[in-house]
Tab-separated table of C-alpha atoms (C1' of nucleotides) in Angstrom:
chain	number	residue	atom	x	y	z
A	1	MET	CA	21.869	-63.613	35.309
A	2	PRO	CA	24.066	-61.970	32.917
A	3	GLU	CA	25.308	-58.454	33.261
A	4	LEU	CA	27.833	-57.085	31.059
A	5	PRO	CA	30.836	-59.170	32.300
A	6	GLU	CA	28.987	-62.334	31.928
A	7	VAL	CA	27.991	-61.515	28.641
A	8	GLU	CA	31.296	-60.609	26.964
A	9	THR	CA	32.723	-64.026	28.605
A	10	THR	CA	29.968	-65.709	26.783
A	11	ARG	CA	30.984	-63.591	23.442
A	12	ARG	CA	34.661	-64.548	24.073
A	13	GLY	CA	34.058	-68.226	24.487
A	14	ILE	CA	31.428	-68.559	21.566
A	15	ALA	CA	33.139	-66.815	18.930
A	16	PRO	CA	36.302	-68.675	17.995
A	17	HIS	CA	33.913	-71.774	17.374
A	18	ILE	CA	31.514	-70.052	14.934
A	19	GLU	CA	32.866	-67.076	13.538
A	20	GLN	CA	33.098	-67.267	9.629
A	21	HIS	CA	31.235	-70.711	9.832
A	22	GLN	CA	27.659	-71.018	8.057
A	23	VAL	CA	24.248	-71.983	9.435
A	24	THR	CA	22.984	-74.803	8.231
A	25	LYS	CA	19.374	-75.020	10.411
A	26	VAL	CA	18.157	-73.558	13.292
A	27	VAL	CA	16.094	-75.819	15.604
A	28	VAL	CA	13.352	-73.688	17.752
A	29	ARG	CA	11.716	-75.847	20.424
A	30	GLU	CA	10.300	-72.862	22.225
A	31	ARG	CA	9.604	-69.729	20.358
A	32	ARG	CA	7.659	-68.060	23.869
A	33	LEU	CA	10.615	-66.057	25.159
A	34	ARG	CA	10.334	-61.816	25.696
A	35	TRP	CA	9.109	-61.573	22.364
A	36	PRO	CA	8.515	-64.586	20.388
A	37	ILE	CA	11.047	-65.895	18.287
A	38	PRO	CA	10.133	-65.051	14.476
A	39	THR	CA	8.716	-68.433	12.706
A	40	THR	CA	10.620	-67.336	9.796
A	41	LEU	CA	13.917	-67.346	11.750
A	42	GLY	CA	15.636	-70.837	10.268
A	43	ARG	CA	14.731	-69.552	6.766
A	44	THR	CA	16.255	-66.314	7.014
A	45	LEU	CA	19.416	-67.554	8.801
A	46	ALA	CA	20.069	-70.857	7.045
A	47	GLY	CA	23.226	-70.299	4.074
A	48	GLN	CA	24.322	-67.054	5.968
A	49	ALA	CA	28.056	-67.042	7.899
A	50	LEU	CA	28.729	-65.349	10.661
A	51	GLN	CA	31.234	-62.567	9.828
A	52	SER	CA	31.864	-61.449	13.584
A	53	LEU	CA	30.241	-61.906	16.874
A	54	ASP	CA	29.907	-58.468	18.740
A	55	ARG	CA	28.713	-57.033	22.113
A	56	ARG	CA	26.743	-53.810	22.755
A	57	ALA	CA	25.356	-53.582	26.195
A	58	LYS	CA	23.590	-56.528	27.256
A	59	TYR	CA	22.716	-57.491	23.962
A	60	LEU	CA	24.906	-60.159	21.638
A	61	LEU	CA	25.115	-59.029	17.960
A	62	PHE	CA	25.775	-62.000	15.296
A	63	ARG	CA	26.802	-60.209	12.317
A	64	MET	CA	25.627	-62.128	9.140
A	65	ASP	CA	25.939	-61.708	5.735
A	66	THR	CA	22.252	-59.917	5.362
A	67	GLY	CA	21.799	-58.461	8.635
A	68	THR	CA	22.230	-59.012	12.582
A	69	LEU	CA	20.645	-61.492	14.657
A	70	LEU	CA	19.927	-60.497	18.461
A	71	ILE	CA	20.260	-62.435	21.392
A	72	HIS	CA	19.683	-61.071	24.940
A	73	LEU	CA	19.785	-63.836	27.747
A	74	GLY	CA	17.737	-62.037	30.330
A	75	MET	CA	17.785	-63.098	33.801
A	76	SER	CA	18.692	-66.857	33.148
A	77	GLY	CA	19.845	-67.324	29.525
A	78	SER	CA	22.677	-68.642	28.260
A	79	LEU	CA	24.655	-69.714	25.444
A	80	ARG	CA	27.120	-73.113	25.137
A	81	ILE	CA	28.800	-74.503	22.239
A	82	VAL	CA	27.322	-78.611	22.359
A	83	SER	CA	28.098	-81.365	20.444
A	84	PRO	CA	25.455	-82.214	17.705
A	85	ASP	CA	24.352	-85.684	19.281
A	86	GLN	CA	24.321	-83.807	22.979
A	87	THR	CA	20.100	-84.275	23.758
A	88	ALA	CA	18.251	-80.999	24.587
A	89	GLU	CA	17.042	-80.558	28.400
A	90	LYS	CA	13.720	-79.062	29.258
A	91	HIS	CA	14.868	-75.413	28.598
A	92	ASP	CA	17.162	-75.216	25.824
A	93	HIS	CA	14.777	-73.203	23.613
A	94	VAL	CA	16.961	-72.767	20.364
A	95	ASP	CA	19.856	-74.718	18.551
A	96	ILE	CA	21.776	-73.262	15.621
A	97	HIS	CA	23.525	-75.564	13.907
A	98	TRP	CA	26.916	-74.281	12.195
A	99	SER	CA	28.478	-75.981	8.913
A	100	ASP	CA	31.754	-77.790	10.718
A	101	GLY	CA	28.919	-79.415	12.747
A	102	THR	CA	28.967	-77.379	15.816
A	103	VAL	CA	25.694	-76.203	17.459
A	104	LEU	CA	25.235	-73.182	19.501
A	105	ARG	CA	22.595	-73.705	22.230
A	106	PHE	CA	20.299	-71.060	23.632
A	107	THR	CA	19.060	-72.497	26.972
A	108	ASP	CA	16.551	-70.087	29.511
A	109	PRO	CA	14.522	-71.318	31.843
A	110	ARG	CA	12.804	-67.971	33.055
A	111	ARG	CA	12.430	-67.125	29.268
A	112	PHE	CA	12.923	-63.359	29.696
A	113	GLY	CA	15.388	-63.603	26.953
A	114	ALA	CA	15.118	-62.759	23.453
A	115	VAL	CA	16.133	-63.981	20.143
A	116	LEU	CA	15.316	-61.556	16.974
A	117	TRP	CA	16.504	-60.794	13.613
A	118	LEU	CA	17.248	-57.244	12.876
A	119	GLY	CA	17.880	-57.675	9.299
A	120	LYS	CA	19.862	-54.558	8.210
A	121	ASN	CA	20.306	-50.990	10.092
A	122	ALA	CA	20.425	-53.039	13.181
A	123	GLU	CA	22.026	-49.922	15.562
A	124	GLN	CA	18.606	-47.803	14.137
A	125	HIS	CA	16.552	-50.636	15.959
A	126	ALA	CA	14.605	-49.361	18.585
A	127	LEU	CA	16.468	-51.506	21.376
A	128	LEU	CA	19.859	-50.179	20.493
A	129	GLU	CA	19.195	-47.040	19.186
A	130	LYS	CA	18.882	-45.327	22.530
A	131	LEU	CA	21.507	-47.109	24.802
A	132	GLY	CA	23.863	-45.269	26.960
A	133	PRO	CA	27.718	-45.307	26.154
A	134	GLU	CA	29.874	-48.632	26.918
A	135	PRO	CA	31.044	-48.018	30.151
A	136	LEU	CA	34.726	-49.590	28.643
A	137	ALA	CA	35.001	-46.793	26.131
A	138	GLU	CA	36.223	-43.559	25.963
A	139	ASP	CA	32.964	-41.683	25.802
A	140	PHE	CA	31.966	-42.915	29.209
A	141	THR	CA	32.933	-40.031	31.036
A	142	ALA	CA	32.335	-38.370	34.292
A	143	ASP	CA	31.480	-35.535	32.607
A	144	TRP	CA	28.359	-37.308	31.057
A	145	LEU	CA	27.289	-38.999	34.259
A	146	TYR	CA	27.196	-35.615	35.596
A	147	LYS	CA	25.350	-33.477	32.891
A	148	ARG	CA	23.072	-36.685	32.733
A	149	SER	CA	21.846	-36.608	36.099
A	150	ARG	CA	21.156	-32.774	36.504
A	151	GLY	CA	17.583	-32.020	38.171
A	152	ARG	CA	17.161	-35.813	38.442
A	153	ARG	CA	16.018	-37.346	41.801
A	154	VAL	CA	16.546	-40.836	40.974
A	155	ALA	CA	18.766	-42.926	43.683
A	156	ILE	CA	22.078	-43.301	42.277
A	157	LYS	CA	21.911	-46.985	41.707
A	158	GLN	CA	18.956	-46.638	39.569
A	159	PHE	CA	20.735	-44.217	37.590
A	160	ILE	CA	23.253	-46.105	36.567
A	161	MET	CA	21.370	-49.200	36.039
A	162	ASP	CA	19.143	-47.663	33.594
A	163	GLN	CA	20.614	-48.276	30.355
A	164	HIS	CA	20.760	-44.951	28.636
A	165	THR	CA	22.729	-43.823	31.285
A	166	VAL	CA	25.604	-46.299	30.745
A	167	THR	CA	24.924	-49.882	29.459
A	168	GLY	CA	25.810	-53.395	30.950
A	169	VAL	CA	25.996	-52.304	35.039
A	170	GLY	CA	23.162	-54.555	36.412
A	171	ASN	CA	22.298	-55.306	40.220
A	172	ILE	CA	25.584	-57.135	41.308
A	173	TYR	CA	28.150	-54.386	39.763
A	174	ALA	CA	25.830	-51.500	40.976
A	175	ASN	CA	26.471	-52.926	44.192
A	176	GLU	CA	29.937	-52.948	43.481
A	177	SER	CA	30.939	-49.912	41.895
A	178	LEU	CA	28.722	-47.999	44.289
A	179	PHE	CA	30.841	-49.300	47.249
A	180	MET	CA	34.012	-48.989	45.565
A	181	ALA	CA	33.510	-45.156	44.993
A	182	GLY	CA	31.844	-44.813	48.456
A	183	ILE	CA	28.484	-43.314	47.367
A	184	HIS	CA	25.322	-44.215	49.130
A	185	PRO	CA	23.172	-45.867	47.024
A	186	THR	CA	20.179	-44.157	47.829
A	187	ARG	CA	21.599	-40.579	46.951
A	188	GLN	CA	19.784	-38.671	44.558
A	189	ALA	CA	21.807	-38.486	41.125
A	190	GLY	CA	21.685	-34.916	40.542
A	191	ARG	CA	23.024	-34.393	44.226
A	192	ILE	CA	26.047	-35.730	43.153
A	193	SER	CA	29.410	-33.772	42.507
A	194	LEU	CA	31.509	-33.839	39.512
A	195	THR	CA	34.191	-35.148	41.434
A	196	ARG	CA	32.351	-38.068	43.121
A	197	TYR	CA	31.024	-38.944	39.790
A	198	GLN	CA	35.003	-39.276	38.650
A	199	GLN	CA	35.547	-41.460	41.251
A	200	LEU	CA	31.968	-43.683	40.306
A	201	GLN	CA	32.981	-43.629	36.336
A	202	GLN	CA	36.383	-44.925	37.176
A	203	ALA	CA	35.050	-47.467	39.908
A	204	ILE	CA	32.546	-48.925	37.352
A	205	GLN	CA	35.425	-49.228	34.763
A	206	GLN	CA	37.501	-51.253	37.311
A	207	VAL	CA	34.808	-53.125	38.552
A	208	LEU	CA	33.689	-54.191	35.135
A	209	SER	CA	37.264	-55.129	34.051
A	210	ALA	CA	38.323	-56.990	36.899
A	211	ALA	CA	34.899	-58.898	36.403
A	212	ILE	CA	35.376	-60.031	32.919
A	213	GLU	CA	39.187	-60.749	33.831
A	214	GLN	CA	37.643	-63.075	35.886
A	215	GLY	CA	35.109	-64.761	33.785
A	216	GLY	CA	32.544	-63.332	35.368
A	217	THR	CA	30.510	-63.989	38.058
A	218	THR	CA	28.756	-67.374	38.934
A	219	LEU	CA	26.205	-67.031	41.595
A	220	ARG	CA	24.607	-70.601	40.909
A	221	ASP	CA	24.457	-71.687	37.296
A	222	PHE	CA	26.295	-68.980	35.079
A	223	VAL	CA	28.759	-70.630	32.515
A	224	GLY	CA	30.424	-69.233	29.909
A	225	GLY	CA	30.442	-70.812	26.351
A	226	ASP	CA	33.276	-72.761	26.993
A	227	GLY	CA	30.896	-74.140	30.323
A	228	LYS	CA	33.401	-72.929	32.955
A	229	PRO	CA	31.851	-70.618	35.787
A	230	GLY	CA	33.146	-67.449	36.317
A	231	TYR	CA	35.352	-66.327	39.735
A	232	PHE	CA	34.582	-63.090	40.255
A	233	LYS	CA	32.226	-63.686	43.258
A	234	GLN	CA	35.620	-64.011	45.360
A	235	GLN	CA	35.943	-60.381	44.795
A	236	LEU	CA	32.507	-59.265	45.563
A	237	HIS	CA	32.552	-56.627	48.363
A	238	VAL	CA	28.860	-56.227	49.333
A	239	TYR	CA	26.679	-58.065	46.964
A	240	GLY	CA	25.248	-61.148	48.811
A	241	ARG	CA	27.386	-60.318	51.802
A	242	GLU	CA	24.413	-58.300	53.950
A	243	GLY	CA	25.089	-58.265	57.647
A	244	GLU	CA	28.784	-59.466	57.211
A	245	ALA	CA	31.456	-57.291	57.756
A	246	CYS	CA	32.676	-54.500	55.428
A	247	THR	CA	35.955	-55.126	53.806
A	248	SER	CA	36.937	-51.882	54.523
A	249	CYS	CA	35.700	-50.931	58.041
A	250	GLY	CA	34.482	-54.008	59.686
A	251	LYS	CA	31.007	-52.360	60.263
A	252	PRO	CA	28.079	-55.161	59.428
A	253	LEU	CA	26.610	-54.429	55.995
A	254	HIS	CA	23.168	-53.023	55.521
A	255	SER	CA	20.566	-54.499	53.183
A	256	ILE	CA	17.604	-52.179	51.623
A	257	ARG	CA	15.340	-52.486	48.596
A	258	ILE	CA	15.645	-49.999	45.518
A	259	SER	CA	12.948	-50.464	42.951
A	260	ASN	CA	12.495	-54.178	44.321
A	261	ARG	CA	16.276	-55.022	43.820
A	262	ALA	CA	18.476	-56.025	46.728
A	263	THR	CA	21.046	-53.345	47.717
A	264	VAL	CA	23.960	-54.099	50.014
A	265	TYR	CA	25.826	-50.911	51.472
A	266	CYS	CA	28.295	-49.825	54.244
A	267	SER	CA	26.855	-46.891	56.316
A	268	GLN	CA	29.983	-45.981	57.307
A	269	CYS	CA	32.195	-45.803	54.253
A	270	GLN	CA	29.160	-44.918	51.708
A	271	ARG	CA	27.863	-41.653	51.801
B	1	DA	C1'	9.957	-35.903	31.044
B	2	DT	C1'	10.778	-38.191	35.061
B	3	DG	C1'	9.257	-41.845	38.293
B	4	DC	C1'	6.720	-45.680	39.681
B	5	DG	C1'	5.062	-49.942	39.978
B	6	DG	C1'	3.164	-54.247	37.523
B	7	DA	C1'	4.438	-57.537	34.210
B	8	DC	C1'	6.618	-61.157	31.516
B	9	DC	C1'	8.450	-66.645	33.822
B	10	DT	C1'	10.482	-70.850	36.110
B	11	DG	C1'	13.538	-72.622	39.990
B	12	DT	C1'	15.644	-72.648	44.650
B	13	DT	C1'	15.318	-71.981	49.356
B	14	DA	C1'	13.441	-70.041	53.430
B	15	DG	C1'	9.937	-70.185	56.779
B	16	DC	C1'	6.018	-72.430	58.929
C	1	DT	C1'	7.485	-83.653	54.712
C	2	DG	C1'	5.237	-80.767	52.517
C	3	DC	C1'	2.992	-76.341	51.337
C	4	DT	C1'	3.328	-71.195	50.728
C	5	DA	C1'	5.901	-67.212	49.937
C	6	DA	C1'	10.093	-64.616	48.879
C	7	DC	C1'	13.746	-64.264	45.618
C	8	DA	C1'	16.739	-64.265	41.790
C	9	DG	C1'	21.903	-61.887	37.159
C	10	DG	C1'	16.383	-57.731	33.425
C	11	DT	C1'	14.109	-54.387	31.328
C	12	DC	C1'	9.655	-52.723	29.042
C	13	DC	C1'	5.129	-50.713	29.495
C	14	DG	C1'	1.492	-48.293	31.030
C	15	DC	C1'	-0.049	-44.847	33.974
C	16	DA	C1'	0.374	-40.930	37.299
DNA sequence: ATGCGGACCTGTTAGC
DNA sequence: TGCTAACAGGTCCGCA
């Protein structure tokens, strides 16, 4: 489900409700996620205060007194603030209870998500250590994209969806960014000029910032921490629009699959 | 090192 | 109406 804008929307939605509060207990109903939820999680978290809720790539990082709790939403995960008396549904796998009575509920039908305790030195953890730059930070530059791509034959779309190239770009925003930059999604990453990488770097930043402003993209069921859907869907130019007219030139949009992911583009505007 | 395909899951929808 | 297949916002891992 969630790419960077949806994760960021979630973070902003839930942070004000739980920051500076203490965990009272953790209820785990299903620990079989991407990796099993540690059986000691409740004991580890109980009594600890949340100093801040950060995001790195698509990971939410709960900075606690003695370390970091990592949550990834996978394809279908969501986090919501619920009232303590709200009964749990089928896929509500984890509840974290806080000192003021609020409950943070993790829901994930497909169970591709993750809930892991990283302890101290979280940034050295294998999942975080080798991530690329944050797309909205200053170290995400056209130069970095250009240098990293030399000699690489992968399709540019796969290249920018690689979290070691730049974090947070998933299938929707990869399609949208390439359309905005006028780059054909199958073009080899190593055969794109610095000038075009400048356009791509800007396109990624514009698409992601606009999506964050709109509260993310809701295709079917994404809701932010406040339970509201995202409105960026109205601004999608290519994703989910195969066969429809290109918003720029009017030609019907093409649809192909790149590494088994739906890829939509305009053969006229993207080269 | 790079690149590819399979794996992990459930739910919804399209097609017969 | 019911069955089956394809597809869905992610990414890790093993193998060539």
